[in-house]
PDB file of C-alpha atoms in Angstrom:
ATOM      1  CA  UNK U   6     -47.722 -23.978  30.889  1.00 54.00           C
ATOM      2  CA  UNK U   7     -46.578 -22.520  27.624  1.00 47.00           C
ATOM      3  CA  UNK U   8     -45.657 -19.293  29.178  1.00 42.00           C
ATOM      4  CA  UNK U   9     -43.283 -21.095  31.687  1.00 49.00           C
ATOM      5  CA  UNK U  10     -41.669 -23.140  28.892  1.00 40.00           C
ATOM      6  CA  UNK U  11     -40.851 -19.765  27.011  1.00 38.00           C
ATOM      7  CA  UNK U  12     -39.469 -18.283  30.132  1.00 41.00           C
ATOM      8  CA  UNK U  13     -37.135 -21.438  30.741  1.00 39.00           C
ATOM      9  CA  UNK U  14     -36.033 -21.391  27.080  1.00 41.00           C
ATOM     10  CA  UNK U  15     -35.347 -17.706  27.324  1.00 41.00           C
ATOM     11  CA  UNK U  16     -33.372 -17.813  30.508  1.00 41.00           C
ATOM     12  CA  UNK U  17     -31.390 -20.806  28.979  1.00 42.00           C
ATOM     13  CA  UNK U  18     -30.431 -18.917  25.967  1.00 40.00           C
ATOM     14  CA  UNK U  19     -29.584 -15.936  27.908  1.00 41.00           C
ATOM     15  CA  UNK U  20     -27.246 -17.826  30.337  1.00 41.00           C
ATOM     16  CA  UNK U  21     -25.689 -19.713  27.568  1.00 41.00           C
ATOM     17  CA  UNK U  22     -24.964 -16.593  25.704  1.00 45.00           C
ATOM     18  CA  UNK U  23     -23.429 -15.039  29.004  1.00 42.00           C
ATOM     19  CA  UNK U  24     -21.240 -18.013  29.362  1.00 39.00           C
ATOM     20  CA  UNK U  25     -19.759 -17.882  26.005  1.00 39.00           C
ATOM     21  CA  UNK U  26     -18.656 -14.255  26.458  1.00 40.00           C
ATOM     22  CA  UNK U  27     -15.373 -13.514  28.410  1.00 42.00           C
ATOM     23  CA  UNK U  28     -16.182 -10.536  30.711  1.00 44.00           C
ATOM     24  CA  UNK U  29     -13.228  -8.369  31.688  1.00 52.00           C
ATOM     25  CA  UNK U  30     -13.725  -5.908  34.282  1.00 59.00           C
ATOM     26  CA  UNK U  31     -12.292  -2.427  33.464  1.00 66.00           C
ATOM     27  CA  UNK U  32     -10.011  -0.961  35.829  1.00 68.00           C
ATOM     28  CA  UNK U  33      -9.945   2.990  36.783  1.00 67.00           C
ATOM     29  CA  UNK U  34     -10.541   4.876  33.700  1.00 89.00           C
ATOM     30  CA  UNK U  35      -7.613   6.047  31.742  1.00 96.00           C
ATOM     31  CA  UNK U  36      -7.148   9.718  31.036  1.00 97.00           C
ATOM     32  CA  UNK U  37      -5.763  10.941  27.793  1.00 98.00           C
ATOM     33  CA  UNK U  38      -4.053  14.161  27.519  1.00 98.00           C
ATOM     34  CA  UNK U  39      -2.172  15.919  24.719  1.00 98.00           C
ATOM     35  CA  UNK U  40      -1.140  19.474  23.668  1.00 98.00           C
ATOM     36  CA  UNK U  41      -4.775  20.320  23.148  1.00 98.00           C
ATOM     37  CA  UNK U  42      -7.588  19.678  25.621  1.00 97.00           C
ATOM     38  CA  UNK U  43     -10.691  17.451  24.849  1.00 97.00           C
ATOM     39  CA  UNK U  44     -12.930  19.160  22.489  1.00 98.00           C
ATOM     40  CA  UNK U  45     -10.426  21.787  21.444  1.00 98.00           C
ATOM     41  CA  UNK U  46      -8.750  22.338  18.107  1.00 98.00           C
ATOM     42  CA  UNK U  47      -5.688  20.090  17.216  1.00 98.00           C
ATOM     43  CA  UNK U  48      -2.690  22.393  16.283  1.00 98.00           C
ATOM     44  CA  UNK U  49      -1.892  22.593  12.592  1.00 98.00           C
ATOM     45  CA  UNK U  50       1.489  20.981  13.125  1.00 98.00           C
ATOM     46  CA  UNK U  51      -0.323  17.645  13.692  1.00 98.00           C
ATOM     47  CA  UNK U  52      -2.432  17.942  10.380  1.00 98.00           C
ATOM     48  CA  UNK U  53      -1.924  17.555   6.708  1.00 98.00           C
ATOM     49  CA  UNK U  54      -1.682  21.345   6.632  1.00 98.00           C
ATOM     50  CA  UNK U  55       1.427  21.254   8.933  1.00 98.00           C
ATOM     51  CA  UNK U  56       4.169  18.701   9.766  1.00 98.00           C
ATOM     52  CA  UNK U  57       1.632  15.828   9.577  1.00 98.00           C
ATOM     53  CA  UNK U  58       3.176  14.158  12.676  1.00 98.00           C
ATOM     54  CA  UNK U  59       1.423  12.336  15.546  1.00 98.00           C
ATOM     55  CA  UNK U  60       0.738  14.456  18.646  1.00 98.00           C
ATOM     56  CA  UNK U  61       2.188  13.607  22.032  1.00 98.00           C
ATOM     57  CA  UNK U  62      -0.109  11.622  24.266  1.00 98.00           C
ATOM     58  CA  UNK U  63       0.013  11.432  28.039  1.00 98.00           C
ATOM     59  CA  UNK U  64      -1.606   8.532  29.644  1.00 98.00           C
ATOM     60  CA  UNK U  65      -2.754   9.345  33.279  1.00 97.00           C
ATOM     61  CA  UNK U  66      -3.662   6.504  35.798  1.00 95.00           C
ATOM     62  CA  UNK U  67      -2.098   3.743  33.616  1.00 97.00           C
ATOM     63  CA  UNK U  68      -2.759   0.553  35.079  1.00 96.00           C
ATOM     64  CA  UNK U  69       0.441  -1.365  36.568  1.00 96.00           C
ATOM     65  CA  UNK U  70      -1.344  -4.700  34.991  1.00 97.00           C
ATOM     66  CA  UNK U  71      -0.837  -3.105  31.573  1.00 98.00           C
ATOM     67  CA  UNK U  72       1.109  -5.326  29.159  1.00 98.00           C
ATOM     68  CA  UNK U  73       0.535  -3.282  25.993  1.00 98.00           C
ATOM     69  CA  UNK U  74      -1.385  -0.286  24.466  1.00 98.00           C
ATOM     70  CA  UNK U  75      -3.125   0.136  21.377  1.00 98.00           C
ATOM     71  CA  UNK U  76      -4.473   3.267  19.694  1.00 98.00           C
ATOM     72  CA  UNK U  77      -6.954   3.970  17.008  1.00 98.00           C
ATOM     73  CA  UNK U  78      -7.592   7.626  15.740  1.00 98.00           C
ATOM     74  CA  UNK U  79     -10.449   8.178  13.349  1.00 97.00           C
ATOM     75  CA  UNK U  80     -12.837  10.780  11.955  1.00 98.00           C
ATOM     76  CA  UNK U  81     -16.611   9.900  12.219  1.00 98.00           C
ATOM     77  CA  UNK U  82     -17.354  13.086  10.320  1.00 97.00           C
ATOM     78  CA  UNK U  83     -15.733  12.218   6.985  1.00 96.00           C
ATOM     79  CA  UNK U  84     -18.108  12.571   3.940  1.00 94.00           C
ATOM     80  CA  UNK U  85     -18.066   8.785   3.165  1.00 93.00           C
ATOM     81  CA  UNK U  86     -18.139   7.528   6.545  1.00 95.00           C
ATOM     82  CA  UNK U  87     -15.829   6.987   9.252  1.00 97.00           C
ATOM     83  CA  UNK U  88     -11.979   7.551   8.168  1.00 98.00           C
ATOM     84  CA  UNK U  89      -9.309   5.901   9.900  1.00 98.00           C
ATOM     85  CA  UNK U  90      -6.208   8.009  10.493  1.00 98.00           C
ATOM     86  CA  UNK U  91      -4.139   5.814  12.737  1.00 98.00           C
ATOM     87  CA  UNK U  92      -3.857   2.221  13.945  1.00 98.00           C
ATOM     88  CA  UNK U  93      -1.048   1.152  16.338  1.00 98.00           C
ATOM     89  CA  UNK U  94      -0.711  -1.666  18.764  1.00 98.00           C
ATOM     90  CA  UNK U  95       2.004  -3.561  21.085  1.00 98.00           C
ATOM     91  CA  UNK U  96       3.075  -0.212  22.420  1.00 98.00           C
ATOM     92  CA  UNK U  97       4.840  -1.132  25.694  1.00 98.00           C
ATOM     93  CA  UNK U  98       3.099   0.441  28.689  1.00 98.00           C
ATOM     94  CA  UNK U  99       4.340   3.968  29.155  1.00 97.00           C
ATOM     95  CA  UNK U 100       2.741   7.174  30.459  1.00 97.00           C
ATOM     96  CA  UNK U 101       4.217   9.217  27.482  1.00 98.00           C
ATOM     97  CA  UNK U 102       4.009   8.630  23.762  1.00 98.00           C
ATOM     98  CA  UNK U 103       6.216  11.149  22.140  1.00 98.00           C
ATOM     99  CA  UNK U 104       5.014  13.191  19.148  1.00 98.00           C
ATOM    100  CA  UNK U 105       6.322  12.063  15.613  1.00 98.00           C
ATOM    101  CA  UNK U 106       6.001   8.343  15.854  1.00 98.00           C
ATOM    102  CA  UNK U 107       7.664   7.149  12.676  1.00 98.00           C
ATOM    103  CA  UNK U 108       5.528   5.773   9.778  1.00 97.00           C
ATOM    104  CA  UNK U 109       5.818   2.218   8.683  1.00 97.00           C
ATOM    105  CA  UNK U 110       4.363  -1.096   9.472  1.00 97.00           C
ATOM    106  CA  UNK U 111       6.823  -2.288  12.103  1.00 97.00           C
ATOM    107  CA  UNK U 112       8.544   0.435  14.135  1.00 97.00           C
ATOM    108  CA  UNK U 113      11.581   0.272  16.642  1.00 97.00           C
ATOM    109  CA  UNK U 114      11.830   3.776  17.745  1.00 95.00           C
ATOM    110  CA  UNK U 115      10.888   5.248  20.265  1.00 97.00           C
ATOM    111  CA  UNK U 116       9.697   1.816  21.083  1.00 97.00           C
ATOM    112  CA  UNK U 117       8.789  -1.577  19.172  1.00 97.00           C
ATOM    113  CA  UNK U 118       5.140  -1.514  17.735  1.00 98.00           C
ATOM    114  CA  UNK U 119       3.090  -2.463  14.809  1.00 98.00           C
ATOM    115  CA  UNK U 120       1.000  -0.068  12.849  1.00 98.00           C
ATOM    116  CA  UNK U 121      -1.841  -0.972  10.495  1.00 97.00           C
ATOM    117  CA  UNK U 122      -2.798   0.713   7.079  1.00 97.00           C
ATOM    118  CA  UNK U 123      -4.797   3.850   7.619  1.00 97.00           C
ATOM    119  CA  UNK U 124      -7.502   5.058   5.112  1.00 97.00           C
ATOM    120  CA  UNK U 125      -4.901   7.253   3.330  1.00 97.00           C
ATOM    121  CA  UNK U 126      -3.252   3.820   2.351  1.00 96.00           C
ATOM    122  CA  UNK U 127      -0.202   4.430   4.517  1.00 96.00           C
ATOM    123  CA  UNK U 128       1.240   2.572   7.547  1.00 98.00           C
ATOM    124  CA  UNK U 129       1.213   4.877  10.407  1.00 98.00           C
ATOM    125  CA  UNK U 130      -0.331   8.317  11.455  1.00 98.00           C
ATOM    126  CA  UNK U 131      -2.126  10.361   8.942  1.00 98.00           C
ATOM    127  CA  UNK U 132      -3.158  13.672  10.350  1.00 98.00           C
ATOM    128  CA  UNK U 133      -6.587  15.559  10.056  1.00 98.00           C
ATOM    129  CA  UNK U 134      -7.210  16.718   6.407  1.00 96.00           C
ATOM    130  CA  UNK U 135     -10.785  17.392   6.139  1.00 96.00           C
ATOM    131  CA  UNK U 136     -12.445  19.101   3.104  1.00 95.00           C
ATOM    132  CA  UNK U 137     -13.293  22.786   3.604  1.00 94.00           C
ATOM    133  CA  UNK U 138     -16.251  23.497   5.688  1.00 93.00           C
ATOM    134  CA  UNK U 139     -17.484  22.352   9.116  1.00 95.00           C
ATOM    135  CA  UNK U 140     -14.668  21.271  11.425  1.00 97.00           C
ATOM    136  CA  UNK U 141     -14.510  17.517  11.978  1.00 98.00           C
ATOM    137  CA  UNK U 142     -13.978  15.521  15.126  1.00 98.00           C
ATOM    138  CA  UNK U 143     -10.950  13.334  15.660  1.00 98.00           C
ATOM    139  CA  UNK U 144     -10.998  10.575  18.294  1.00 98.00           C
ATOM    140  CA  UNK U 145      -7.843   9.083  19.668  1.00 98.00           C
ATOM    141  CA  UNK U 146      -9.135   6.054  21.386  1.00 98.00           C
ATOM    142  CA  UNK U 147      -6.517   4.258  23.696  1.00 98.00           C
ATOM    143  CA  UNK U 148      -6.814   0.756  24.781  1.00 98.00           C
ATOM    144  CA  UNK U 149      -4.731  -0.592  27.586  1.00 98.00           C
ATOM    145  CA  UNK U 150      -4.534  -4.425  27.220  1.00 98.00           C
ATOM    146  CA  UNK U 151      -3.604  -7.336  29.633  1.00 98.00           C
ATOM    147  CA  UNK U 152      -1.582  -8.998  26.784  1.00 98.00           C
ATOM    148  CA  UNK U 153       0.912  -8.448  23.932  1.00 98.00           C
ATOM    149  CA  UNK U 154      -0.905  -9.103  20.681  1.00 98.00           C
ATOM    150  CA  UNK U 155       0.411 -11.657  18.284  1.00 96.00           C
ATOM    151  CA  UNK U 156      -0.451  -9.628  15.327  1.00 95.00           C
ATOM    152  CA  UNK U 157       1.891  -8.297  12.790  1.00 94.00           C
ATOM    153  CA  UNK U 158      -0.606  -6.514  10.216  1.00 95.00           C
ATOM    154  CA  UNK U 159      -4.175  -5.724  10.887  1.00 96.00           C
ATOM    155  CA  UNK U 160      -7.217  -3.424   9.743  1.00 96.00           C
ATOM    156  CA  UNK U 161      -9.050  -1.477  12.420  1.00 97.00           C
ATOM    157  CA  UNK U 162     -11.632  -4.165  12.479  1.00 97.00           C
ATOM    158  CA  UNK U 163      -9.117  -7.041  12.864  1.00 97.00           C
ATOM    159  CA  UNK U 164      -7.426  -5.003  15.794  1.00 98.00           C
ATOM    160  CA  UNK U 165     -10.808  -4.413  17.558  1.00 98.00           C
ATOM    161  CA  UNK U 166     -11.504  -8.086  17.090  1.00 98.00           C
ATOM    162  CA  UNK U 167      -7.965  -9.111  18.494  1.00 98.00           C
ATOM    163  CA  UNK U 168      -8.345  -7.028  21.688  1.00 98.00           C
ATOM    164  CA  UNK U 169     -11.937  -8.422  22.645  1.00 97.00           C
ATOM    165  CA  UNK U 170     -11.683  -9.645  26.174  1.00 97.00           C
ATOM    166  CA  UNK U 171      -8.137  -8.090  26.892  1.00 98.00           C
ATOM    167  CA  UNK U 172      -9.121  -4.388  27.392  1.00 97.00           C
ATOM    168  CA  UNK U 173      -8.351  -3.605  31.055  1.00 97.00           C
ATOM    169  CA  UNK U 174      -8.557   0.319  30.667  1.00 97.00           C
ATOM    170  CA  UNK U 175      -9.924   2.650  27.963  1.00 97.00           C
ATOM    171  CA  UNK U 176      -9.719   6.406  27.449  1.00 97.00           C
ATOM    172  CA  UNK U 177     -10.229   8.652  24.616  1.00 97.00           C
ATOM    173  CA  UNK U 178      -9.312  12.162  23.471  1.00 98.00           C
ATOM    174  CA  UNK U 179     -11.367  14.190  20.886  1.00 98.00           C
ATOM    175  CA  UNK U 180      -9.887  17.050  18.967  1.00 98.00           C
ATOM    176  CA  UNK U 181     -11.245  19.255  16.341  1.00 98.00           C
ATOM    177  CA  UNK U 182      -9.860  20.371  13.060  1.00 98.00           C
ATOM    178  CA  UNK U 183     -11.358  22.418  10.162  1.00 97.00           C
ATOM    179  CA  UNK U 184     -10.270  24.491   7.245  1.00 94.00           C
TER     180      UNK U 184
END
């Protein structure tokens, strides 16, 4: 009898937890391309040792249901833990994001979008700049959303919370850089 009661309670908690979470089915995976292939070295031009501009990104298989795009670029190999290099959101649906997205909290060219403060303390892209030694991995994570976010400023964690339940596609590109 006690075992049945425990099973019923467990199932009730499980169902209640599932009912509270909004489940969004991901559409076909997004392929992210750039001037470097996944797992290859990021050209110096896009690092602090070069022009320190964002690389071009091509989004293949972008959903026709996309309302906006968000990108987070970070380095999980940084000495003090994951280092965030770029946070940008409300990019209009597009297959090509050009290189050299301007720095700043709110940009209007080449499209209107918002950028969060990176771990360098700046709004916009901050390229790879690892200490000497083993190369670091840099992940460009692209989130295709079913909405435009009502968000003017955000940290990485705030952006990730805001996109919960709105991601319809996801893709990532990982590049290496070392000195």
